[in-house]
């Protein structure tokens, strides 16, 4: 089984119930849920807020957990908490913005180089049509801002594993039907040809039981294989599966949720290239809200069928299971 991670907040490092779930599932690593987003860690030109990440790092150290960095640059201009207005509304030249990008990435990567060996460097640079998202880095620096982000991260820690992270590659059909996948694959091939330091792909894996977003087994396997064959690590970086948009019986939905998680874990585990990270352990803490019931444990911290495949917990039984499975 590949490594299993979950996101965690600085606050949750003191939350006994969350820590219990982490231990019960024998998770091997954590990812700061939002503390490292640019708007959090570097909210003003001269302002750095290290404490929340430091808290997570020392917690992880004390428990022997690995930590992945999330994320160095996310073009999320509508969320100032994630990408601050001093960046998105500043007046920049290509050179001045590149200098800020370099400084930001260098400082963050360098500070945590002893503890964080994998970074999700750039998050969501492409839209679902495979176009670069409209974002200040794209407008001012141009197409190569992504490549520069990877180069700056590599310069700050030449031993770190650097990932490109996105959410739409794994949604729905693959060949001929997924422009975002086509665009990311093309970018990665180009990076590898030109020795731009990229080492892996993070598939966020935010799924919805609504048919259109569910991966088909053949597509998901082909997706992972296509990057693995290029020598890249492929990770599921933010797995959750929401149930609230379909009207089926709960036990049917929980089984379908489990089968999506099985597919993701089977595929990632088979290629032995990466890890599976769930985006929040329980419905009470998952970013989508409790109604989405997208996490491995419910609001009472009881495991759902999907939980066993993520953490090392005994397969959960549904009330309708008479025979029992193990
Ligand atoms: C979410 C976090 O879970 C929230 O706490 C935060 O307020 C916003 O971001 N894709 C990503 C993650 O890459 O960083 C997002 O996490 C979920 C979507």
Short mmCIF file of C-alpha atoms and ligand atoms in Angstrom, two decimals:
data_model
loop_
_atom_site.label_atom_id
_atom_site.label_comp_id
_atom_site.label_asym_id
_atom_site.label_seq_id
_atom_site.Cartn_x
_atom_site.Cartn_y
_atom_site.Cartn_z
CA UNK A 1 0.00 0.00 0.00
CA UNK A 2 1.31 3.44 -0.84
CA UNK A 3 1.58 6.18 1.74
CA UNK A 4 -1.67 7.59 3.10
CA UNK A 5 -1.96 11.25 3.98
CA UNK A 6 -4.61 13.67 5.11
CA UNK A 7 -4.80 17.41 5.27
CA UNK A 8 -4.68 18.94 8.72
CA UNK A 9 -5.03 22.45 10.11
CA UNK A 10 -2.80 23.96 12.78
CA UNK A 11 -5.79 23.87 15.10
CA UNK A 12 -6.43 20.19 14.44
CA UNK A 13 -2.96 19.33 15.73
CA UNK A 14 -4.54 19.96 19.17
CA UNK A 15 -7.88 18.32 18.41
CA UNK A 16 -8.06 14.98 20.22
CA UNK A 17 -10.87 13.63 18.04
CA UNK A 18 -8.99 14.41 14.82
CA UNK A 19 -5.79 12.93 16.18
CA UNK A 20 -7.68 9.81 17.12
CA UNK A 21 -8.84 9.36 13.51
CA UNK A 22 -5.33 9.97 12.26
CA UNK A 23 -3.96 7.31 14.58
CA UNK A 24 -6.81 4.85 13.97
CA UNK A 25 -6.16 4.93 10.26
CA UNK A 26 -2.39 4.81 10.74
CA UNK A 27 -1.98 7.69 8.32
CA UNK A 28 1.64 8.28 7.46
CA UNK A 29 1.64 11.94 6.53
CA UNK A 30 -0.11 15.29 6.69
CA UNK A 31 -0.59 18.31 4.45
CA UNK A 32 -1.37 21.80 5.75
CA UNK A 33 -4.96 22.40 4.64
CA UNK A 34 -4.57 26.11 3.87
CA UNK A 35 -1.81 27.50 6.08
CA UNK A 36 0.73 27.59 3.26
CA UNK A 37 -1.43 29.35 0.71
CA UNK A 38 0.29 32.56 -0.34
CA UNK A 39 -2.37 34.78 1.24
CA UNK A 40 -1.91 33.02 4.56
CA UNK A 41 1.82 32.62 4.80
CA UNK A 42 2.84 35.82 2.99
CA UNK A 43 -0.14 38.17 3.37
CA UNK A 44 1.80 41.42 2.84
CA UNK A 45 4.93 42.25 0.88
CA UNK A 46 7.04 42.20 4.07
CA UNK A 47 4.73 40.07 6.21
CA UNK A 48 5.29 36.37 6.75
CA UNK A 49 3.06 34.26 8.97
CA UNK A 50 5.08 31.16 9.72
CA UNK A 51 3.52 30.06 13.00
CA UNK A 52 0.62 27.92 11.69
CA UNK A 53 2.88 25.93 9.37
CA UNK A 54 5.56 25.68 12.05
CA UNK A 55 2.91 24.20 14.36
CA UNK A 56 2.02 21.54 11.79
CA UNK A 57 5.65 20.80 11.06
CA UNK A 58 6.60 20.28 14.69
CA UNK A 59 3.48 18.19 15.25
CA UNK A 60 4.37 15.98 12.26
CA UNK A 61 7.94 15.67 13.47
CA UNK A 62 6.83 14.60 16.93
CA UNK A 63 4.58 11.90 15.46
CA UNK A 64 6.99 10.72 12.79
CA UNK A 65 4.63 11.80 9.98
CA UNK A 66 5.75 13.07 6.60
CA UNK A 67 4.57 16.50 5.42
CA UNK A 68 3.79 17.70 1.93
CA UNK A 69 3.80 21.36 1.01
CA UNK A 70 0.51 22.73 -0.35
CA UNK A 71 0.73 24.99 -2.41
CA UNK A 72 3.40 27.45 -3.48
CA UNK A 73 1.29 29.24 -6.08
CA UNK A 74 -2.42 28.92 -6.69
CA UNK A 75 -3.98 31.38 -9.06
CA UNK A 76 -7.10 31.88 -6.99
CA UNK A 77 -7.68 35.62 -7.38
CA UNK A 78 -11.24 35.45 -6.07
CA UNK A 79 -10.02 34.26 -2.69
CA UNK A 80 -7.72 36.84 -1.07
CA UNK A 81 -7.03 34.39 1.77
CA UNK A 82 -5.38 32.15 -0.78
CA UNK A 83 -3.82 34.68 -3.16
CA UNK A 84 -3.48 38.11 -1.58
CA UNK A 85 -4.63 41.34 -3.18
CA UNK A 86 -1.16 42.86 -2.94
CA UNK A 87 -0.25 40.36 -5.64
CA UNK A 88 -3.47 40.23 -7.65
CA UNK A 89 -4.08 43.99 -7.80
CA UNK A 90 -0.48 45.24 -7.63
CA UNK A 91 1.22 47.09 -10.47
CA UNK A 92 3.89 44.83 -11.87
CA UNK A 93 6.36 44.45 -14.66
CA UNK A 94 7.38 40.98 -15.77
CA UNK A 95 10.70 41.39 -13.97
CA UNK A 96 9.26 42.72 -10.70
CA UNK A 97 6.63 39.99 -10.51
CA UNK A 98 9.17 37.29 -11.31
CA UNK A 99 11.35 38.65 -8.50
CA UNK A 100 8.45 38.42 -6.05
CA UNK A 101 7.59 34.92 -7.27
CA UNK A 102 11.19 33.87 -6.76
CA UNK A 103 11.39 35.41 -3.30
CA UNK A 104 8.13 33.84 -2.17
CA UNK A 105 8.99 30.35 -3.37
CA UNK A 106 12.61 30.51 -2.18
CA UNK A 107 11.69 31.64 1.33
CA UNK A 108 8.95 29.07 1.86
CA UNK A 109 10.80 26.09 0.38
CA UNK A 110 14.06 26.98 2.07
CA UNK A 111 12.50 27.42 5.49
CA UNK A 112 10.98 23.94 5.44
CA UNK A 113 13.62 22.06 3.46
CA UNK A 114 14.51 19.77 6.39
CA UNK A 115 10.93 18.59 6.82
CA UNK A 116 9.06 19.02 3.55
CA UNK A 117 10.40 16.92 0.70
CA UNK A 118 7.43 17.12 -1.65
CA UNK A 119 5.76 20.32 -2.85
CA UNK A 120 2.61 20.92 -4.81
CA UNK A 121 4.29 23.79 -6.59
CA UNK A 122 1.57 25.15 -8.84
CA UNK A 123 -2.13 24.53 -8.30
CA UNK A 124 -4.84 24.86 -10.96
CA UNK A 125 -3.04 26.84 -13.65
CA UNK A 126 -5.38 25.42 -16.32
CA UNK A 127 -9.13 25.66 -16.72
CA UNK A 128 -11.35 22.78 -17.81
CA UNK A 129 -10.96 23.79 -21.47
CA UNK A 130 -7.20 23.41 -21.18
CA UNK A 131 -6.56 27.16 -21.30
CA UNK A 132 -4.33 28.90 -18.82
CA UNK A 133 -6.41 30.58 -16.16
CA UNK A 134 -6.66 34.34 -16.27
CA UNK A 135 -4.41 35.33 -13.40
CA UNK A 136 -1.91 38.08 -12.74
CA UNK A 137 1.13 35.78 -13.19
CA UNK A 138 -0.21 34.63 -16.54
CA UNK A 139 -1.06 38.14 -17.71
CA UNK A 140 2.13 39.86 -16.57
CA UNK A 141 4.82 37.18 -16.73
CA UNK A 142 3.24 35.09 -19.47
CA UNK A 143 3.04 31.39 -20.24
CA UNK A 144 6.39 30.62 -18.59
CA UNK A 145 5.38 31.64 -15.07
CA UNK A 146 4.66 28.00 -14.27
CA UNK A 147 8.05 26.88 -15.48
CA UNK A 148 9.72 29.61 -13.43
CA UNK A 149 7.84 28.52 -10.33
CA UNK A 150 9.28 25.01 -10.73
CA UNK A 151 12.77 26.33 -11.39
CA UNK A 152 12.65 28.57 -8.29
CA UNK A 153 11.45 25.71 -6.11
CA UNK A 154 14.18 23.43 -7.44
CA UNK A 155 16.83 26.07 -6.81
CA UNK A 156 15.63 26.45 -3.21
CA UNK A 157 15.77 22.69 -2.57
CA UNK A 158 17.31 20.62 -5.36
CA UNK A 159 16.30 17.38 -3.61
CA UNK A 160 12.58 18.15 -3.30
CA UNK A 161 9.94 16.34 -5.36
CA UNK A 162 7.94 18.94 -7.27
CA UNK A 163 4.35 18.36 -8.36
CA UNK A 164 1.87 20.11 -10.60
CA UNK A 165 -1.57 19.83 -8.95
CA UNK A 166 -5.02 20.18 -10.54
CA UNK A 167 -8.59 18.91 -10.30
CA UNK A 168 -9.97 18.29 -13.76
CA UNK A 169 -7.62 15.73 -15.27
CA UNK A 170 -9.37 12.82 -13.61
CA UNK A 171 -12.93 13.91 -14.30
CA UNK A 172 -14.86 11.94 -16.86
CA UNK A 173 -13.48 10.59 -20.12
CA UNK A 174 -9.85 10.92 -21.01
CA UNK A 175 -8.86 10.65 -24.63
CA UNK A 176 -10.37 13.21 -26.92
CA UNK A 177 -12.68 14.36 -24.17
CA UNK A 178 -10.52 16.09 -21.63
CA UNK A 179 -8.79 19.21 -22.82
CA UNK A 180 -7.33 19.99 -19.45
CA UNK A 181 -5.59 16.62 -19.42
CA UNK A 182 -4.31 17.17 -22.96
CA UNK A 183 -2.92 20.58 -22.02
CA UNK A 184 -1.23 19.39 -18.83
CA UNK A 185 0.28 16.37 -20.58
CA UNK A 186 1.66 18.64 -23.29
CA UNK A 187 3.13 21.01 -20.70
CA UNK A 188 4.74 18.14 -18.81
CA UNK A 189 6.26 16.62 -21.95
CA UNK A 190 7.64 20.02 -22.89
CA UNK A 191 9.08 20.48 -19.37
CA UNK A 192 10.75 17.08 -19.48
CA UNK A 193 12.21 17.75 -22.94
CA UNK A 194 13.71 21.01 -21.72
CA UNK A 195 14.75 19.68 -18.28
CA UNK A 196 12.39 21.93 -16.35
CA UNK A 197 12.35 20.28 -12.91
CA UNK A 198 8.96 18.59 -12.54
CA UNK A 199 8.68 15.24 -10.82
CA UNK A 200 5.04 14.45 -10.45
CA UNK A 201 1.39 15.15 -10.96
CA UNK A 202 -1.09 15.68 -8.17
CA UNK A 203 -4.60 14.60 -9.11
CA UNK A 204 -6.82 16.32 -6.58
CA UNK A 205 -9.55 13.65 -6.88
CA UNK A 206 -12.49 15.70 -5.67
CA UNK A 207 -15.22 13.42 -6.94
CA UNK A 208 -18.96 13.69 -6.96
CA UNK A 209 -21.24 10.70 -7.39
CA UNK A 210 -22.91 12.65 -10.13
CA UNK A 211 -22.03 10.63 -13.19
CA UNK A 212 -20.24 13.35 -15.14
CA UNK A 213 -17.40 13.68 -12.68
CA UNK A 214 -16.79 10.03 -11.92
CA UNK A 215 -13.75 8.39 -13.43
CA UNK A 216 -14.11 5.21 -15.45
CA UNK A 217 -11.65 2.56 -14.38
CA UNK A 218 -10.01 2.35 -17.80
CA UNK A 219 -9.69 6.13 -18.06
CA UNK A 220 -8.29 6.57 -14.59
CA UNK A 221 -5.75 3.82 -15.13
CA UNK A 222 -4.74 5.23 -18.53
CA UNK A 223 -4.41 8.67 -16.95
CA UNK A 224 -2.06 7.50 -14.22
CA UNK A 225 -0.12 5.29 -16.63
CA UNK A 226 0.42 8.11 -19.11
CA UNK A 227 2.27 10.18 -16.51
CA UNK A 228 3.96 7.22 -14.82
CA UNK A 229 5.40 6.19 -18.19
CA UNK A 230 7.07 9.56 -18.39
CA UNK A 231 8.83 8.71 -15.13
CA UNK A 232 6.59 10.94 -13.03
CA UNK A 233 5.13 10.27 -9.65
CA UNK A 234 1.33 10.35 -9.68
CA UNK A 235 -0.47 11.11 -6.46
CA UNK A 236 -4.07 11.51 -5.39
CA UNK A 237 -3.69 14.73 -3.46
CA UNK A 238 -7.12 15.78 -2.12
CA UNK A 239 -9.41 12.78 -2.36
CA UNK A 240 -13.05 13.06 -1.30
CA UNK A 241 -16.28 11.80 -2.84
CA UNK A 242 -19.45 13.78 -2.31
CA UNK A 243 -22.81 12.04 -2.15
CA UNK A 244 -25.27 14.85 -1.75
CA UNK A 245 -26.11 15.44 -5.41
CA UNK A 246 -27.63 12.04 -5.97
CA UNK A 247 -30.89 10.87 -4.54
CA UNK A 248 -30.12 7.16 -4.09
CA UNK A 249 -30.38 5.29 -0.86
CA UNK A 250 -27.51 6.11 1.54
CA UNK A 251 -26.15 2.59 1.66
CA UNK A 252 -26.05 2.46 -2.16
CA UNK A 253 -24.20 5.77 -2.21
CA UNK A 254 -21.73 4.62 0.40
CA UNK A 255 -20.94 1.55 -1.68
CA UNK A 256 -20.44 3.68 -4.77
CA UNK A 257 -18.26 6.05 -2.78
CA UNK A 258 -16.20 3.09 -1.62
CA UNK A 259 -15.77 1.82 -5.17
CA UNK A 260 -14.46 5.21 -6.33
CA UNK A 261 -11.95 5.21 -3.49
CA UNK A 262 -11.00 1.60 -4.28
CA UNK A 263 -10.35 2.54 -7.88
CA UNK A 264 -8.13 5.46 -6.89
CA UNK A 265 -6.20 3.44 -4.32
CA UNK A 266 -5.87 0.36 -6.54
CA UNK A 267 -4.52 2.41 -9.40
CA UNK A 268 -2.12 4.57 -7.42
CA UNK A 269 -0.94 1.56 -5.43
CA UNK A 270 -0.45 -0.52 -8.58
CA UNK A 271 1.88 1.99 -10.17
CA UNK A 272 3.78 2.39 -6.93
CA UNK A 273 4.46 5.95 -7.89
CA UNK A 274 2.81 8.02 -5.26
CA UNK A 275 0.56 8.43 -2.29
CA UNK A 276 -3.13 8.90 -1.61
CA UNK A 277 -4.11 11.95 0.40
CA UNK A 278 -7.64 12.47 1.64
CA UNK A 279 -8.90 16.05 2.01
CA UNK A 280 -10.10 15.90 5.59
CA UNK A 281 -10.82 12.82 7.67
CA UNK A 282 -14.37 13.45 8.78
CA UNK A 283 -17.57 14.99 7.45
CA UNK A 284 -17.47 17.40 10.37
CA UNK A 285 -14.20 18.87 9.11
CA UNK A 286 -14.25 18.30 5.34
CA UNK A 287 -14.10 21.59 3.40
CA UNK A 288 -17.31 20.84 1.46
CA UNK A 289 -19.41 20.79 4.63
CA UNK A 290 -21.06 17.95 6.51
CA UNK A 291 -23.96 17.73 4.02
CA UNK A 292 -21.58 16.56 1.29
CA UNK A 293 -20.67 13.45 3.34
CA UNK A 294 -17.51 13.25 1.28
CA UNK A 295 -14.97 12.15 3.92
CA UNK A 296 -13.98 8.70 5.25
CA UNK A 297 -15.57 9.23 8.69
CA UNK A 298 -19.03 10.61 9.34
CA UNK A 299 -19.92 13.48 11.69
CA UNK A 300 -19.81 11.10 14.65
CA UNK A 301 -16.35 9.94 13.55
CA UNK A 302 -17.65 6.52 12.58
CA UNK A 303 -15.85 4.99 9.60
CA UNK A 304 -17.67 4.66 6.29
CA UNK A 305 -16.91 1.78 3.94
CA UNK A 306 -14.37 3.99 2.14
CA UNK A 307 -12.33 4.44 5.32
CA UNK A 308 -10.66 1.05 5.39
CA UNK A 309 -9.02 1.49 2.02
CA UNK A 310 -7.59 4.86 2.97
CA UNK A 311 -6.36 4.19 6.44
CA UNK A 312 -5.58 0.84 7.94
CA UNK A 313 -8.97 0.41 9.52
CA UNK A 314 -11.12 -2.67 9.49
CA UNK A 315 -13.65 -2.65 6.72
CA UNK A 316 -16.71 -0.79 7.96
CA UNK A 317 -20.01 -2.62 7.89
CA UNK A 318 -23.20 -1.12 6.70
CA UNK A 319 -26.45 -2.03 8.47
CA UNK A 320 -27.51 -3.86 5.29
CA UNK A 321 -24.44 -6.14 5.39
CA UNK A 322 -25.65 -9.46 6.71
CA UNK A 323 -22.85 -11.70 5.65
CA UNK A 324 -20.03 -9.40 6.74
CA UNK A 325 -16.97 -8.85 4.59
CA UNK A 326 -13.39 -8.59 5.56
C1 LIG B 1 -9.54 24.30 0.43
C2 LIG B 1 -9.44 24.12 1.92
O1 LIG B 1 -9.91 22.85 2.27
C3 LIG B 1 -10.21 25.19 2.61
O2 LIG B 1 -10.05 25.07 4.02
C4 LIG B 1 -9.74 26.56 2.14
O3 LIG B 1 -10.50 27.55 2.72
C5 LIG B 1 -9.86 26.64 0.63
O4 LIG B 1 -9.13 25.59 0.06
N1 LIG B 1 -8.50 22.51 -4.17
C6 LIG B 1 -7.33 22.73 -3.49
C7 LIG B 1 -7.37 22.90 -2.02
O5 LIG B 1 -6.26 22.66 -4.07
O6 LIG B 1 -6.35 23.76 -1.57
C8 LIG B 1 -8.71 23.39 -1.56
O7 LIG B 1 -8.71 23.38 -0.15
C9 LIG B 1 -9.81 22.55 -2.12
C10 LIG B 1 -9.82 22.61 -3.61
#
